[in-house]
Coordinates of C-alpha atoms in Angstrom, one line a residue:
M1 CA 18.9 -113.5 23.9
G2 CA 17.6 -117.2 25.2
R3 CA 20.3 -118.4 26.5
S4 CA 20.3 -122.0 28.6
P5 CA 21.4 -121.9 32.3
F6 CA 24.0 -124.0 31.4
T7 CA 25.7 -121.6 28.7
L8 CA 25.8 -118.9 31.5
A9 CA 26.8 -120.8 34.4
A10 CA 30.0 -121.1 32.5
A11 CA 30.8 -117.4 32.7
V12 CA 31.0 -118.4 36.5
T13 CA 34.7 -119.9 36.1
A14 CA 36.0 -117.0 34.0
A15 CA 34.8 -114.2 36.4
L16 CA 35.7 -116.6 39.6
P17 CA 38.6 -119.0 38.2
G18 CA 38.7 -122.1 40.0
A19 CA 34.8 -121.8 41.2
E20 CA 33.6 -124.9 40.3
V21 CA 29.8 -125.6 39.0
T22 CA 27.5 -128.3 39.9
G23 CA 23.7 -127.2 38.7
A24 CA 22.4 -124.3 36.9
R25 CA 19.4 -123.5 36.9
A26 CA 17.1 -120.6 35.9
L27 CA 16.8 -116.6 37.3
T28 CA 13.9 -115.9 38.6
A29 CA 14.1 -113.3 41.5
D30 CA 15.7 -109.7 40.0
A31 CA 15.0 -111.2 36.7
D32 CA 13.3 -108.6 35.0
G33 CA 13.5 -109.7 30.6
R34 CA 15.5 -107.5 29.8
F35 CA 19.2 -109.9 30.5
D36 CA 19.8 -113.6 29.8
S37 CA 20.1 -114.5 33.6
A38 CA 21.2 -117.8 35.8
V39 CA 21.8 -119.7 38.8
A40 CA 25.2 -121.7 39.5
T41 CA 25.2 -123.5 42.5
L42 CA 29.1 -124.5 43.1
A43 CA 30.6 -127.2 44.6
D44 CA 31.2 -125.5 47.9
G45 CA 27.3 -124.4 48.7
R46 CA 27.4 -121.1 47.1
E47 CA 25.3 -119.8 44.6
L48 CA 25.9 -117.3 42.5
A49 CA 23.6 -114.7 39.7
I50 CA 24.9 -114.5 36.2
R51 CA 23.0 -112.0 34.0
I52 CA 24.3 -111.3 30.9
A53 CA 23.3 -107.4 28.9
D54 CA 23.5 -108.1 24.8
D55 CA 22.4 -104.4 24.7
D56 CA 24.2 -101.1 25.2
E57 CA 21.5 -99.5 27.9
T58 CA 21.4 -103.0 30.1
A59 CA 25.4 -103.5 29.5
R60 CA 25.7 -99.4 31.2
E61 CA 23.1 -100.8 33.4
L62 CA 25.2 -103.8 34.6
A63 CA 28.1 -101.5 34.4
A64 CA 27.2 -98.8 37.2
E65 CA 26.1 -102.3 39.3
A66 CA 29.5 -103.0 39.7
L67 CA 30.8 -99.9 40.7
A68 CA 28.2 -99.3 42.7
L69 CA 28.5 -102.8 45.0
R70 CA 32.1 -102.8 44.9
A71 CA 32.2 -99.6 46.1
L72 CA 29.8 -100.9 49.1
T73 CA 32.9 -102.0 51.6
A74 CA 32.5 -104.1 54.5
G75 CA 32.1 -101.1 57.0
A76 CA 29.5 -99.5 54.9
R77 CA 27.7 -103.5 54.1
A78 CA 27.8 -103.5 58.3
M79 CA 25.5 -99.9 58.6
L80 CA 22.6 -101.9 56.6
P81 CA 20.1 -104.0 58.6
F82 CA 20.1 -106.9 55.3
S83 CA 21.7 -107.4 52.7
A84 CA 23.4 -106.3 49.5
P85 CA 25.1 -108.8 46.8
E86 CA 28.5 -110.0 47.1
Y87 CA 30.3 -108.6 43.8
I88 CA 32.2 -111.6 42.8
G89 CA 33.3 -110.9 38.7
E90 CA 33.2 -108.9 35.3
T91 CA 33.4 -111.4 31.8
R92 CA 31.9 -111.2 28.5
V93 CA 30.0 -113.8 27.1
G94 CA 30.2 -113.8 23.3
E95 CA 30.0 -109.7 23.2
G96 CA 27.8 -109.1 25.6
R97 CA 28.5 -108.0 28.9
A98 CA 28.2 -110.3 32.3
L99 CA 28.6 -109.8 35.6
V100 CA 28.5 -112.6 37.9
T101 CA 26.5 -111.3 42.1
G102 CA 26.0 -113.4 45.5
L103 CA 23.1 -114.6 44.9
L104 CA 20.7 -113.3 47.6
P105 CA 17.6 -115.8 49.2
G106 CA 14.0 -114.6 49.4
F107 CA 10.4 -113.9 47.9
Q108 CA 9.6 -110.2 46.4
I109 CA 6.0 -108.2 46.8
E110 CA 4.6 -106.7 43.7
P111 CA 3.2 -103.3 44.7
A112 CA 0.0 -103.3 45.2
M113 CA 0.2 -106.6 47.7
V114 CA 1.9 -105.0 50.0
P115 CA -0.1 -104.7 53.0
A116 CA -0.1 -101.9 55.5
G117 CA 0.5 -102.5 59.1
R118 CA 3.4 -103.7 61.1
G119 CA 5.6 -106.0 58.5
A120 CA 6.4 -105.3 55.1
A121 CA 5.8 -102.0 55.7
E122 CA 7.2 -101.0 58.1
S123 CA 10.7 -103.3 57.3
M124 CA 10.6 -101.5 53.8
G125 CA 10.4 -97.5 55.1
A126 CA 13.5 -98.9 58.0
A127 CA 15.4 -100.4 54.7
I128 CA 15.2 -97.3 52.7
A129 CA 16.1 -94.8 56.0
A130 CA 19.3 -97.1 56.7
V131 CA 20.2 -96.2 53.2
H132 CA 19.6 -93.1 53.4
G133 CA 21.9 -92.5 56.4
L134 CA 24.8 -94.4 54.6
P135 CA 27.9 -91.4 54.6
T136 CA 28.4 -89.9 51.5
S137 CA 31.8 -91.0 51.2
V138 CA 30.8 -94.5 50.1
V139 CA 28.8 -92.8 46.4
R140 CA 31.4 -89.7 46.4
G141 CA 34.7 -91.9 47.3
A142 CA 33.8 -94.3 44.5
G143 CA 33.4 -91.2 41.7
L144 CA 29.7 -92.1 41.7
V145 CA 27.1 -89.0 40.3
S146 CA 26.5 -86.5 43.1
K147 CA 23.4 -84.1 42.4
S148 CA 22.6 -81.0 44.6
A149 CA 18.9 -80.3 44.7
E150 CA 18.9 -76.9 42.9
D151 CA 20.6 -80.1 40.7
T152 CA 18.0 -82.1 40.5
R153 CA 15.1 -79.5 40.4
E154 CA 16.5 -78.1 36.8
E155 CA 17.4 -81.8 35.6
L156 CA 13.7 -82.6 35.8
A157 CA 12.5 -78.5 34.5
R158 CA 14.0 -80.4 30.7
L159 CA 12.8 -83.2 31.9
I160 CA 8.8 -81.5 31.9
D161 CA 10.1 -78.9 28.8
Q162 CA 10.9 -82.3 26.6
A163 CA 7.8 -83.8 27.2
A164 CA 5.9 -80.8 26.6
A165 CA 7.8 -80.1 23.4
T166 CA 6.1 -83.0 22.0
G167 CA 2.5 -81.5 21.9
R168 CA 1.3 -85.0 23.6
V169 CA 1.1 -83.7 27.2
P170 CA -2.3 -82.1 28.5
A171 CA -2.1 -78.1 29.3
R172 CA -3.0 -78.8 33.0
L173 CA 0.0 -81.1 33.8
T174 CA 2.5 -79.6 32.4
V175 CA 0.7 -76.0 34.9
R176 CA 1.3 -78.8 37.4
W177 CA 4.4 -79.1 36.6
R178 CA 6.1 -76.4 36.0
Q179 CA 5.1 -74.8 39.1
A180 CA 5.9 -77.6 41.4
V181 CA 9.3 -77.2 40.0
S182 CA 8.9 -73.4 40.1
D183 CA 7.4 -73.2 43.9
D184 CA 11.3 -72.9 46.1
D185 CA 9.8 -74.5 49.1
L186 CA 9.9 -77.9 47.2
W187 CA 13.4 -77.8 46.9
R188 CA 15.1 -77.2 50.0
F189 CA 16.5 -80.4 50.8
E190 CA 19.9 -82.4 51.8
S191 CA 20.9 -84.6 48.9
T192 CA 21.7 -88.2 50.2
V193 CA 22.5 -91.7 49.3
V194 CA 20.0 -93.0 47.6
L195 CA 19.3 -96.2 45.2
G196 CA 18.5 -94.0 42.5
G197 CA 15.3 -95.1 41.7
V198 CA 13.5 -98.1 44.6
Q199 CA 10.7 -100.5 43.4
A200 CA 8.9 -102.4 45.5
T201 CA 10.5 -105.8 43.6
S202 CA 13.8 -104.7 44.9
F203 CA 12.8 -105.6 48.1
L204 CA 14.1 -109.1 49.4
F205 CA 11.8 -110.6 52.3
D206 CA 11.4 -113.8 54.8
D207 CA 8.9 -113.9 56.8
D208 CA 9.1 -113.9 60.8
P209 CA 6.8 -115.9 62.4
E210 CA 5.7 -112.7 64.7
R211 CA 6.3 -110.0 62.9
G212 CA 5.3 -110.6 59.6
P213 CA 7.9 -110.2 56.3
E214 CA 10.5 -108.4 57.0
V215 CA 13.6 -107.5 54.4
T216 CA 16.3 -109.4 54.4
G217 CA 17.8 -108.0 51.2
L218 CA 17.7 -105.1 48.0
V219 CA 19.2 -105.7 44.6
G220 CA 20.0 -103.0 41.4
W221 CA 22.3 -101.2 42.9
H222 CA 22.5 -99.5 39.7
G223 CA 21.2 -96.0 40.7
L224 CA 23.5 -96.1 43.8
A225 CA 24.6 -91.7 43.7
V226 CA 24.2 -89.0 46.1
G227 CA 20.3 -87.3 45.4
D228 CA 16.9 -86.3 46.1
P229 CA 16.1 -89.3 49.0
A230 CA 12.4 -88.7 47.0
L231 CA 13.2 -91.0 44.7
D232 CA 13.6 -94.1 45.7
L233 CA 9.9 -93.4 48.0
A234 CA 8.3 -92.4 44.2
W235 CA 6.7 -96.3 43.8
L236 CA 4.6 -95.8 46.5
S237 CA 2.5 -94.1 44.1
A238 CA 1.2 -97.8 42.8
A239 CA 1.2 -99.2 46.7
P240 CA -2.1 -96.8 48.3
D241 CA -2.6 -99.8 51.3
A242 CA 1.3 -99.2 52.2
A243 CA 2.1 -95.9 50.9
A244 CA 1.6 -93.6 54.7
D245 CA 2.8 -96.9 57.3
V246 CA 6.2 -96.8 55.1
H247 CA 6.1 -93.3 55.1
A248 CA 5.5 -93.3 58.6
S249 CA 8.5 -96.4 59.0
Y250 CA 10.9 -93.9 57.1
S251 CA 10.4 -90.8 58.9
S252 CA 11.3 -92.9 62.4
S253 CA 14.2 -94.1 61.5
L254 CA 15.6 -91.4 59.9
D255 CA 18.1 -89.6 62.6
R256 CA 17.9 -86.1 60.7
V257 CA 14.8 -84.1 61.3
P258 CA 12.5 -84.6 58.8
D259 CA 12.3 -83.5 54.9
A260 CA 8.2 -81.5 55.1
A261 CA 8.0 -81.6 51.0
L262 CA 9.5 -85.3 50.9
E263 CA 6.0 -86.7 49.5
V264 CA 5.0 -84.2 47.3
R265 CA 7.8 -84.7 45.6
A266 CA 8.3 -88.3 45.6
R267 CA 4.4 -88.2 43.7
L268 CA 5.7 -85.3 41.8
L269 CA 8.7 -87.7 40.9
A270 CA 5.9 -90.5 40.2
E271 CA 3.9 -88.5 37.6
L272 CA 7.4 -87.2 35.7
E273 CA 8.2 -90.7 34.6
F274 CA 5.0 -90.8 32.6
A275 CA 7.1 -87.8 30.5
R276 CA 10.4 -89.9 30.8
W277 CA 8.7 -92.7 28.7
L278 CA 6.4 -90.6 26.4
V279 CA 10.3 -88.7 25.8
H280 CA 12.3 -91.9 25.8
G281 CA 9.5 -93.0 22.7
D282 CA 9.6 -89.7 21.2
S283 CA 14.1 -89.4 21.1
M284 CA 13.9 -93.3 19.5
R285 CA 10.8 -92.1 17.4
R286 CA 8.8 -94.5 18.4
G287 CA 5.6 -94.2 17.7
D288 CA 4.5 -96.5 19.1
I289 CA 5.5 -95.8 22.4
V290 CA 4.8 -92.1 22.5
D291 CA 1.2 -93.1 21.6
D292 CA 0.6 -95.5 24.9
A293 CA 3.3 -92.8 26.9
A294 CA 0.6 -90.2 25.3
A295 CA -2.8 -91.6 26.6
L296 CA -1.4 -92.3 30.0
L297 CA -1.3 -89.3 30.5
E298 CA -4.5 -88.0 29.4
S299 CA -5.3 -90.7 32.2
L300 CA -3.5 -88.9 34.4
A301 CA -4.5 -85.8 33.8
D302 CA -8.4 -87.2 33.8
G303 CA -7.7 -88.3 37.3
L304 CA -6.6 -84.9 38.3
R305 CA -9.6 -83.6 36.9
D306 CA -11.1 -85.5 39.7
D307 CA -9.4 -83.8 41.7
D308 CA -7.6 -86.8 43.1
L309 CA -4.4 -86.3 44.2
S310 CA -3.4 -90.1 44.0
V311 CA -4.4 -91.0 40.7
I312 CA -2.1 -93.8 40.5
A313 CA -2.8 -95.3 43.9
T314 CA -6.1 -95.4 42.6
R315 CA -5.3 -97.6 39.9
G316 CA -7.4 -96.4 37.8
T317 CA -8.3 -97.1 33.8
G318 CA -5.0 -96.6 32.0
V319 CA -2.8 -96.3 35.0
D320 CA -1.7 -99.9 36.0
S321 CA -0.1 -100.8 32.1
A322 CA 1.9 -97.2 32.8
L323 CA 3.5 -98.3 36.3
D324 CA 4.0 -101.5 34.0
A325 CA 6.2 -99.4 31.6
L326 CA 8.4 -97.7 34.3
D327 CA 11.1 -100.2 34.3
R328 CA 11.2 -100.2 30.4
V329 CA 12.2 -95.9 30.8
P330 CA 15.7 -95.2 30.1
A331 CA 17.6 -93.1 33.0
E332 CA 18.7 -90.8 29.9
T333 CA 15.9 -89.0 27.9
G334 CA 17.4 -87.1 25.2
P335 CA 19.1 -83.6 24.9
A336 CA 18.0 -80.7 25.8
I337 CA 15.3 -79.1 24.4
D338 CA 14.7 -75.4 24.8
T339 CA 10.7 -75.3 25.2
S340 CA 9.5 -72.5 28.1
M341 CA 7.2 -70.6 27.3
Q342 CA 8.3 -67.7 24.2
T343 CA 4.6 -67.0 22.7
D344 CA 3.1 -64.3 21.1
A345 CA -0.2 -66.1 20.8
Y346 CA -2.9 -63.7 22.9
N347 CA -1.9 -61.2 25.4
P348 CA -2.3 -61.9 29.0
D349 CA -3.2 -58.3 29.6
E350 CA -6.2 -58.3 27.9
L351 CA -8.3 -60.5 29.9
W352 CA -7.8 -58.9 33.2
L353 CA -11.1 -57.0 34.0
D354 CA -10.1 -54.0 35.2
T355 CA -12.8 -53.2 38.1
N356 CA -11.6 -49.2 39.3
A357 CA -12.1 -48.6 35.3
D358 CA -15.5 -50.4 35.9
A359 CA -16.1 -48.7 39.4
D360 CA -15.6 -45.0 38.2
S361 CA -18.0 -45.5 35.5
D362 CA -20.4 -46.4 38.7
K363 CA -19.9 -44.5 41.5
T364 CA -23.3 -45.1 43.1
G365 CA -22.6 -49.2 43.1
P366 CA -20.2 -52.4 43.7
V367 CA -19.2 -53.7 40.4
E368 CA -20.7 -57.4 39.4
P369 CA -18.3 -60.3 39.9
L370 CA -18.2 -62.0 36.3
S371 CA -19.3 -64.8 37.1
S372 CA -23.2 -62.9 37.7
T373 CA -23.2 -60.9 35.2
G374 CA -25.0 -62.2 31.7
P375 CA -26.3 -60.7 29.0
E376 CA -29.5 -59.5 31.1
A377 CA -26.9 -57.0 32.7
G378 CA -27.6 -53.8 31.4
G379 CA -26.6 -50.0 32.6
D380 CA -23.1 -49.6 33.4
N381 CA -22.1 -52.8 34.1
A382 CA -22.6 -53.8 29.6
D383 CA -18.7 -53.7 29.9
A384 CA -18.1 -55.7 32.0
A385 CA -21.0 -58.0 30.4
R386 CA -19.1 -58.3 26.9
R387 CA -15.7 -59.3 28.9
A388 CA -17.5 -61.7 30.7
A389 CA -19.9 -63.7 27.9
M390 CA -15.9 -64.1 25.7
L391 CA -15.2 -66.1 28.6
T392 CA -18.2 -67.7 30.2
I393 CA -16.8 -71.2 29.8
E394 CA -16.3 -73.5 32.4
T395 CA -13.8 -72.3 35.5
E396 CA -11.2 -74.5 37.0
D397 CA -8.5 -73.0 39.5
L398 CA -5.2 -73.3 39.1
S399 CA -3.2 -71.7 41.6
G400 CA -3.7 -74.6 44.8
V401 CA -0.6 -75.8 42.4
S402 CA 2.2 -74.2 44.5
G403 CA 0.5 -75.0 47.5
L404 CA 1.4 -78.8 47.0
F405 CA 2.9 -78.7 50.4
A406 CA 0.2 -77.8 52.8
G407 CA -2.2 -79.5 54.8
T408 CA -2.3 -83.3 56.3
T409 CA -0.9 -86.6 55.1
G410 CA -3.6 -88.9 53.0
A411 CA -3.9 -92.7 53.1
A412 CA -1.7 -92.8 49.8
G413 CA 0.9 -90.6 51.4
V414 CA 0.1 -86.9 49.8
R415 CA -1.2 -84.1 51.1
E416 CA -5.1 -84.6 50.9
E417 CA -6.4 -80.5 50.5
S418 CA -3.3 -79.7 48.2
H419 CA -4.7 -80.4 45.0
P420 CA -3.6 -78.4 41.9
L421 CA -7.1 -78.1 41.2
R422 CA -8.4 -77.2 44.3
S423 CA -8.1 -73.8 46.8
P424 CA -7.0 -74.8 50.5
S425 CA -10.0 -72.4 51.8
A426 CA -12.9 -74.2 48.6
D427 CA -15.2 -76.8 49.5
A428 CA -16.5 -79.9 47.2
S429 CA -18.2 -77.8 44.7
G430 CA -14.9 -75.6 44.5
V431 CA -16.3 -72.4 46.0
A432 CA -15.0 -70.6 48.7
S433 CA -16.3 -71.2 51.8
D434 CA -14.5 -68.9 54.5
A435 CA -18.0 -67.0 55.4
A436 CA -15.7 -64.9 58.2
D437 CA -13.4 -63.8 55.6
S438 CA -16.2 -63.3 52.3
P439 CA -14.0 -60.9 50.1
T440 CA -15.4 -58.3 48.0
D441 CA -17.2 -57.4 45.0
D442 CA -14.3 -56.4 43.0
E443 CA -11.9 -59.4 44.7
E444 CA -14.7 -61.4 43.6
A445 CA -14.6 -60.2 39.7
Q446 CA -10.3 -60.5 39.8
R447 CA -11.0 -63.9 40.7
A448 CA -13.5 -65.0 38.8
A449 CA -11.4 -63.7 36.0
R450 CA -8.2 -65.3 36.9
A451 CA -9.7 -68.9 36.9
A452 CA -11.0 -68.3 32.9
L453 CA -8.3 -66.9 32.2
Q454 CA -6.6 -70.1 33.8
R455 CA -9.1 -71.9 32.0
W456 CA -9.0 -69.8 28.7
K457 CA -4.9 -71.0 28.4
S458 CA -5.1 -74.7 29.7
S459 CA -8.3 -75.2 27.1
S460 CA -6.6 -74.1 24.3
S461 CA -3.1 -75.6 24.9
E462 CA -5.4 -79.1 24.5

């Protein structure tokens, strides 16, 4: 790496025979440091971008980019309200693979700096919707990847198992992710053409004097495929100010029924990038990456403990560095590992309170809830007291994970009352507040036991 722009510009004549290069300079936009890159100016005034890969990972990315850009026919490009890079040619420079494309003008905006309201946010939402509106034949005809909703679901389940197998994922995250993957309602979506992981810096803008920044170009097409549209919206977890407006613009620009679970899946995918980074480090036997990913996952789990589903959007401690690391996470995460819950370490049935048996032993009074049973309780409730003493810890109800989709959309584009640590009927303190439909003592006892069991499993796993 470290070739000069003039050396790179020489590759243009190999990729485009007859081209006359009159100048060269460094490529700033769409350059993330993983490639040697430059801009070559031709005698006819055109400017071309040259990128060279020196390792297998970046070489595969350039090959995928070349295939994707060639799949964008003139008809497909005419359907887009912005420009995509033009494929010019490929060659080799030394041992590296070189891709030459047309250079798109424009400026980029970092995700945290994307403003709300008219302009950039609305234009970005409309641009993503335009990509998702392309005919799937554009992708399938080029032999690119095509995944159904079930394919996506199974792939994420394998990723979660691989991450859990490292022993470095907080238990509450594993529970949260597995329950989300198991919720059928989350995976009833129609696969569309996707870029396979848009980033805020994928968009190139030009300033309109009346409407503000507008998307004029989109780069980074190497992930072009048919798949989950949530992939291209996961980056919004890093754009708290603009997320709601991007989602709103995206939905209004679609020509099909909106996907009610889209924002929740996007949030899930953003969280799983932390897991992907962990799996990558583990497969590479890079202890530094594993430790970094584990620290980021702990930070994410701490944010969820604070009852904030938008922890990434809050830019909490450790989260910024995680988002910076996501562009280094490879698409492949290593071989699948069977890490399903196969354990005989405990018998859950032994932890349930048998309320019927207690009721039979005391026909004259109701069964006291576990949460109100203490050492001072006597008589026929002694057995319940002993079991409660074994489970006397601060409880945390995780039953809300399966309801990730319910509720209203928050400022960061997520369902605010669907946090997995909070029941939809709970108030700020986590206590059920539906006074009009108060539970019986038996139901309270079972609820307390279930909460204690969940907490016991989470804390013992960690």
